[in-house]
């Protein structure tokens, strides 16, 4: 299966342009490794790291998207994609992630959309997308259609796959940028 995993841009207030340092998308690289282990063709888009110095105003808000635009994200996805996984780690990012989802559904109607991250876990009863993975998503790799919402159990990361280092270009983040783990 052709899979695309996306970490959308960070969403920040207009007044915080200089405060963002970034973190590696560990959830995506763990999921990529698990999916690759199941034989899937996986592409990852780290929309923050790929455009760390790009800031786009979010319509009807006092917020900025720090990273690739929706159009540039869509342009990096294969037309044959069958599954799109989107990380939404924080509820303040939902304003942008929800707009990205609408655009993805329009451009790739054949693809199933899967959401994961802390926002999905916290707001799982208010989501209406194809599938939401609340909690740890690694335990769901390899399962057949999980339905509209599944709960994952926190697992032992020492048992799962080693994160896939070839799906995200860590060198896209400029030298000297301090990453926090």
PDB file of C-alpha atoms in Angstrom:
ATOM      1  CA  UNK A   1       0.000   0.000   0.000  1.00  0.00           C
ATOM      2  CA  UNK A   2       1.205   3.532  -0.759  1.00  0.00           C
ATOM      3  CA  UNK A   3       1.240   5.472   2.500  1.00  0.00           C
ATOM      4  CA  UNK A   4       2.047   9.119   3.206  1.00  0.00           C
ATOM      5  CA  UNK A   5       2.628  10.274   6.784  1.00  0.00           C
ATOM      6  CA  UNK A   6       2.450  14.013   7.444  1.00  0.00           C
ATOM      7  CA  UNK A   7       3.532  16.211  10.272  1.00  0.00           C
ATOM      8  CA  UNK A   8       1.782  19.510   9.474  1.00  0.00           C
ATOM      9  CA  UNK A   9       3.389  22.890  10.160  1.00  0.00           C
ATOM     10  CA  UNK A  10       3.475  24.243  13.676  1.00  0.00           C
ATOM     11  CA  UNK A  11       0.748  26.749  14.477  1.00  0.00           C
ATOM     12  CA  UNK A  12       1.983  29.758  16.423  1.00  0.00           C
ATOM     13  CA  UNK A  13       0.648  33.179  17.426  1.00  0.00           C
ATOM     14  CA  UNK A  14       1.681  36.119  15.263  1.00  0.00           C
ATOM     15  CA  UNK A  15       3.804  37.369  18.164  1.00  0.00           C
ATOM     16  CA  UNK A  16       5.884  34.158  18.494  1.00  0.00           C
ATOM     17  CA  UNK A  17       7.759  34.072  15.208  1.00  0.00           C
ATOM     18  CA  UNK A  18      11.147  33.672  16.882  1.00  0.00           C
ATOM     19  CA  UNK A  19      10.231  31.256  19.660  1.00  0.00           C
ATOM     20  CA  UNK A  20       9.981  27.944  17.784  1.00  0.00           C
ATOM     21  CA  UNK A  21      12.905  25.515  17.884  1.00  0.00           C
ATOM     22  CA  UNK A  22      11.256  22.323  16.656  1.00  0.00           C
ATOM     23  CA  UNK A  23      11.421  18.670  17.622  1.00  0.00           C
ATOM     24  CA  UNK A  24      11.991  15.579  15.479  1.00  0.00           C
ATOM     25  CA  UNK A  25       8.746  13.809  14.436  1.00  0.00           C
ATOM     26  CA  UNK A  26       9.439  10.628  16.411  1.00  0.00           C
ATOM     27  CA  UNK A  27       5.886   9.289  16.136  1.00  0.00           C
ATOM     28  CA  UNK A  28       6.027   9.439  12.355  1.00  0.00           C
ATOM     29  CA  UNK A  29       9.391   7.689  12.097  1.00  0.00           C
ATOM     30  CA  UNK A  30       8.235   4.904  14.441  1.00  0.00           C
ATOM     31  CA  UNK A  31       5.057   4.448  12.391  1.00  0.00           C
ATOM     32  CA  UNK A  32       7.042   4.564   9.149  1.00  0.00           C
ATOM     33  CA  UNK A  33       9.305   1.761  10.399  1.00  0.00           C
ATOM     34  CA  UNK A  34       6.330  -0.370  11.444  1.00  0.00           C
ATOM     35  CA  UNK A  35       4.560   0.191   8.119  1.00  0.00           C
ATOM     36  CA  UNK A  36       7.722  -0.521   6.123  1.00  0.00           C
ATOM     37  CA  UNK A  37       8.091  -3.722   8.166  1.00  0.00           C
ATOM     38  CA  UNK A  38       4.639  -4.741   6.928  1.00  0.00           C
ATOM     39  CA  UNK A  39       5.776  -4.165   3.324  1.00  0.00           C
ATOM     40  CA  UNK A  40       4.145  -0.785   2.695  1.00  0.00           C
ATOM     41  CA  UNK A  41       5.683   1.960   0.552  1.00  0.00           C
ATOM     42  CA  UNK A  42       5.987   4.891   3.001  1.00  0.00           C
ATOM     43  CA  UNK A  43       6.714   8.556   2.366  1.00  0.00           C
ATOM     44  CA  UNK A  44       6.944  11.109   5.179  1.00  0.00           C
ATOM     45  CA  UNK A  45       6.434  14.840   4.898  1.00  0.00           C
ATOM     46  CA  UNK A  46       7.791  16.877   7.793  1.00  0.00           C
ATOM     47  CA  UNK A  47       6.090  20.121   6.813  1.00  0.00           C
ATOM     48  CA  UNK A  48       7.783  22.046   9.611  1.00  0.00           C
ATOM     49  CA  UNK A  49      11.386  20.963   8.981  1.00  0.00           C
ATOM     50  CA  UNK A  50      11.073  21.227   5.201  1.00  0.00           C
ATOM     51  CA  UNK A  51      10.253  24.948   5.471  1.00  0.00           C
ATOM     52  CA  UNK A  52      11.438  25.967   8.922  1.00  0.00           C
ATOM     53  CA  UNK A  53      11.759  29.638   7.947  1.00  0.00           C
ATOM     54  CA  UNK A  54       8.380  29.909   6.176  1.00  0.00           C
ATOM     55  CA  UNK A  55       5.467  31.596   7.966  1.00  0.00           C
ATOM     56  CA  UNK A  56       1.992  31.787   6.420  1.00  0.00           C
ATOM     57  CA  UNK A  57      -0.908  33.695   8.020  1.00  0.00           C
ATOM     58  CA  UNK A  58      -3.907  31.483   8.768  1.00  0.00           C
ATOM     59  CA  UNK A  59      -7.081  33.117   7.469  1.00  0.00           C
ATOM     60  CA  UNK A  60      -9.510  34.538  10.036  1.00  0.00           C
ATOM     61  CA  UNK A  61      -7.099  34.153  12.940  1.00  0.00           C
ATOM     62  CA  UNK A  62      -4.134  35.764  14.648  1.00  0.00           C
ATOM     63  CA  UNK A  63      -2.041  32.670  13.925  1.00  0.00           C
ATOM     64  CA  UNK A  64       0.744  31.617  11.588  1.00  0.00           C
ATOM     65  CA  UNK A  65       1.561  28.246  10.055  1.00  0.00           C
ATOM     66  CA  UNK A  66       5.302  27.648  10.409  1.00  0.00           C
ATOM     67  CA  UNK A  67       6.258  25.308   7.570  1.00  0.00           C
ATOM     68  CA  UNK A  68       5.068  24.190   4.151  1.00  0.00           C
ATOM     69  CA  UNK A  69       1.796  25.538   2.774  1.00  0.00           C
ATOM     70  CA  UNK A  70      -1.106  23.169   2.161  1.00  0.00           C
ATOM     71  CA  UNK A  71      -0.453  23.416  -1.579  1.00  0.00           C
ATOM     72  CA  UNK A  72       3.203  22.417  -1.156  1.00  0.00           C
ATOM     73  CA  UNK A  73       2.272  19.498   1.109  1.00  0.00           C
ATOM     74  CA  UNK A  74      -0.218  18.235  -1.464  1.00  0.00           C
ATOM     75  CA  UNK A  75       2.382  18.648  -4.210  1.00  0.00           C
ATOM     76  CA  UNK A  76       4.714  16.198  -2.411  1.00  0.00           C
ATOM     77  CA  UNK A  77       2.121  13.391  -2.243  1.00  0.00           C
ATOM     78  CA  UNK A  78       1.934  10.646  -4.865  1.00  0.00           C
ATOM     79  CA  UNK A  79      -1.319  10.654  -6.862  1.00  0.00           C
ATOM     80  CA  UNK A  80      -1.531   6.898  -6.156  1.00  0.00           C
ATOM     81  CA  UNK A  81      -1.563   7.330  -2.355  1.00  0.00           C
ATOM     82  CA  UNK A  82      -3.970   4.958  -0.596  1.00  0.00           C
ATOM     83  CA  UNK A  83      -3.544   5.986   3.036  1.00  0.00           C
ATOM     84  CA  UNK A  84      -2.633   9.393   4.500  1.00  0.00           C
ATOM     85  CA  UNK A  85      -1.667   9.614   8.154  1.00  0.00           C
ATOM     86  CA  UNK A  86      -1.683  13.032   9.803  1.00  0.00           C
ATOM     87  CA  UNK A  87      -0.178  13.875  13.163  1.00  0.00           C
ATOM     88  CA  UNK A  88      -2.031  16.464  15.224  1.00  0.00           C
ATOM     89  CA  UNK A  89      -0.095  16.702  18.437  1.00  0.00           C
ATOM     90  CA  UNK A  90      -1.663  19.799  19.928  1.00  0.00           C
ATOM     91  CA  UNK A  91      -5.196  21.178  19.850  1.00  0.00           C
ATOM     92  CA  UNK A  92      -3.992  24.626  18.763  1.00  0.00           C
ATOM     93  CA  UNK A  93      -2.802  22.982  15.512  1.00  0.00           C
ATOM     94  CA  UNK A  94      -6.304  21.692  14.678  1.00  0.00           C
ATOM     95  CA  UNK A  95      -7.239  24.965  12.938  1.00  0.00           C
ATOM     96  CA  UNK A  96      -4.615  24.227  10.266  1.00  0.00           C
ATOM     97  CA  UNK A  97      -4.776  20.426  10.311  1.00  0.00           C
ATOM     98  CA  UNK A  98      -8.535  20.465   9.688  1.00  0.00           C
ATOM     99  CA  UNK A  99      -8.012  22.685   6.630  1.00  0.00           C
ATOM    100  CA  UNK A 100      -5.284  20.342   5.412  1.00  0.00           C
ATOM    101  CA  UNK A 101      -7.646  17.372   5.782  1.00  0.00           C
ATOM    102  CA  UNK A 102     -10.340  19.085   3.709  1.00  0.00           C
ATOM    103  CA  UNK A 103      -7.802  19.792   0.942  1.00  0.00           C
ATOM    104  CA  UNK A 104      -6.426  16.232   1.076  1.00  0.00           C
ATOM    105  CA  UNK A 105      -9.898  14.703   0.795  1.00  0.00           C
ATOM    106  CA  UNK A 106     -10.605  16.907  -2.193  1.00  0.00           C
ATOM    107  CA  UNK A 107      -7.332  16.090  -3.998  1.00  0.00           C
ATOM    108  CA  UNK A 108      -7.086  12.393  -3.023  1.00  0.00           C
ATOM    109  CA  UNK A 109     -10.673  11.087  -2.662  1.00  0.00           C
ATOM    110  CA  UNK A 110      -9.455   7.475  -2.993  1.00  0.00           C
ATOM    111  CA  UNK A 111      -7.214   7.724   0.083  1.00  0.00           C
ATOM    112  CA  UNK A 112      -8.247   6.861   3.614  1.00  0.00           C
ATOM    113  CA  UNK A 113      -7.343   9.610   6.108  1.00  0.00           C
ATOM    114  CA  UNK A 114      -6.017   8.532   9.511  1.00  0.00           C
ATOM    115  CA  UNK A 115      -5.439  11.020  12.331  1.00  0.00           C
ATOM    116  CA  UNK A 116      -3.228  10.492  15.325  1.00  0.00           C
ATOM    117  CA  UNK A 117      -1.571  12.422  18.109  1.00  0.00           C
ATOM    118  CA  UNK A 118      -2.474  13.994  21.400  1.00  0.00           C
ATOM    119  CA  UNK A 119      -5.288  16.139  19.953  1.00  0.00           C
ATOM    120  CA  UNK A 120      -7.014  13.023  18.624  1.00  0.00           C
ATOM    121  CA  UNK A 121      -6.700  11.333  22.001  1.00  0.00           C
ATOM    122  CA  UNK A 122      -8.102  14.365  23.837  1.00  0.00           C
ATOM    123  CA  UNK A 123     -10.865  15.291  21.365  1.00  0.00           C
ATOM    124  CA  UNK A 124     -11.699  11.870  19.917  1.00  0.00           C
ATOM    125  CA  UNK A 125     -15.453  12.268  20.411  1.00  0.00           C
ATOM    126  CA  UNK A 126     -15.567  15.364  18.205  1.00  0.00           C
ATOM    127  CA  UNK A 127     -13.742  14.040  15.141  1.00  0.00           C
ATOM    128  CA  UNK A 128     -15.542  12.932  11.995  1.00  0.00           C
ATOM    129  CA  UNK A 129     -12.685  11.824   9.783  1.00  0.00           C
ATOM    130  CA  UNK A 130     -12.109   8.339   8.393  1.00  0.00           C
ATOM    131  CA  UNK A 131     -10.139   6.926  11.302  1.00  0.00           C
ATOM    132  CA  UNK A 132      -8.732   8.408  14.488  1.00  0.00           C
ATOM    133  CA  UNK A 133      -6.082   6.571  16.471  1.00  0.00           C
ATOM    134  CA  UNK A 134      -6.252   7.619  20.106  1.00  0.00           C
ATOM    135  CA  UNK A 135      -3.349   6.639  22.304  1.00  0.00           C
ATOM    136  CA  UNK A 136      -0.429   4.613  20.934  1.00  0.00           C
ATOM    137  CA  UNK A 137      -0.906   3.932  17.223  1.00  0.00           C
ATOM    138  CA  UNK A 138       1.909   1.418  16.731  1.00  0.00           C
ATOM    139  CA  UNK A 139      -0.258  -1.441  17.969  1.00  0.00           C
ATOM    140  CA  UNK A 140      -2.665  -0.908  15.081  1.00  0.00           C
ATOM    141  CA  UNK A 141      -0.182  -1.355  12.250  1.00  0.00           C
ATOM    142  CA  UNK A 142      -1.054  -4.454  10.240  1.00  0.00           C
ATOM    143  CA  UNK A 143      -4.675  -4.648  11.360  1.00  0.00           C
ATOM    144  CA  UNK A 144      -7.530  -4.573   8.907  1.00  0.00           C
ATOM    145  CA  UNK A 145      -9.978  -1.666   8.782  1.00  0.00           C
ATOM    146  CA  UNK A 146     -10.025  -0.449  12.397  1.00  0.00           C
ATOM    147  CA  UNK A 147     -13.280   1.505  12.094  1.00  0.00           C
ATOM    148  CA  UNK A 148     -13.930   5.161  12.891  1.00  0.00           C
ATOM    149  CA  UNK A 149     -11.994   5.346  16.164  1.00  0.00           C
ATOM    150  CA  UNK A 150      -9.643   2.980  17.895  1.00  0.00           C
ATOM    151  CA  UNK A 151      -7.887   3.284  21.226  1.00  0.00           C
ATOM    152  CA  UNK A 152      -4.272   2.261  21.433  1.00  0.00           C
ATOM    153  CA  UNK A 153      -2.557   1.144  24.587  1.00  0.00           C
ATOM    154  CA  UNK A 154       0.746   2.710  25.507  1.00  0.00           C
ATOM    155  CA  UNK A 155       3.356   0.161  24.556  1.00  0.00           C
ATOM    156  CA  UNK A 156       6.966  -0.555  25.355  1.00  0.00           C
ATOM    157  CA  UNK A 157       8.986   1.361  22.743  1.00  0.00           C
ATOM    158  CA  UNK A 158      11.876  -1.045  23.306  1.00  0.00           C
ATOM    159  CA  UNK A 159       9.763  -3.832  21.766  1.00  0.00           C
ATOM    160  CA  UNK A 160       8.621  -2.015  18.609  1.00  0.00           C
ATOM    161  CA  UNK A 161      10.545  -1.216  15.457  1.00  0.00           C
ATOM    162  CA  UNK A 162      13.634   0.960  15.380  1.00  0.00           C
ATOM    163  CA  UNK A 163      12.589   4.384  14.025  1.00  0.00           C
ATOM    164  CA  UNK A 164      13.011   4.647  10.269  1.00  0.00           C
ATOM    165  CA  UNK A 165      15.830   7.116   9.674  1.00  0.00           C
ATOM    166  CA  UNK A 166      15.436   7.269   5.900  1.00  0.00           C
ATOM    167  CA  UNK A 167      11.962   8.829   5.723  1.00  0.00           C
ATOM    168  CA  UNK A 168      12.699  12.251   7.204  1.00  0.00           C
ATOM    169  CA  UNK A 169      15.537  14.522   6.165  1.00  0.00           C
ATOM    170  CA  UNK A 170      16.940  15.737   9.465  1.00  0.00           C
ATOM    171  CA  UNK A 171      19.440  17.763   7.472  1.00  0.00           C
ATOM    172  CA  UNK A 172      16.544  19.935   6.245  1.00  0.00           C
ATOM    173  CA  UNK A 173      16.720  21.639   9.638  1.00  0.00           C
ATOM    174  CA  UNK A 174      19.452  24.305   9.395  1.00  0.00           C
ATOM    175  CA  UNK A 175      22.744  23.638  11.132  1.00  0.00           C
ATOM    176  CA  UNK A 176      22.912  25.199  14.567  1.00  0.00           C
ATOM    177  CA  UNK A 177      19.178  24.791  15.232  1.00  0.00           C
ATOM    178  CA  UNK A 178      18.719  23.315  18.687  1.00  0.00           C
ATOM    179  CA  UNK A 179      16.304  20.377  18.649  1.00  0.00           C
ATOM    180  CA  UNK A 180      14.708  19.276  21.889  1.00  0.00           C
ATOM    181  CA  UNK A 181      13.967  15.623  22.609  1.00  0.00           C
TER     182      UNK A 181
END
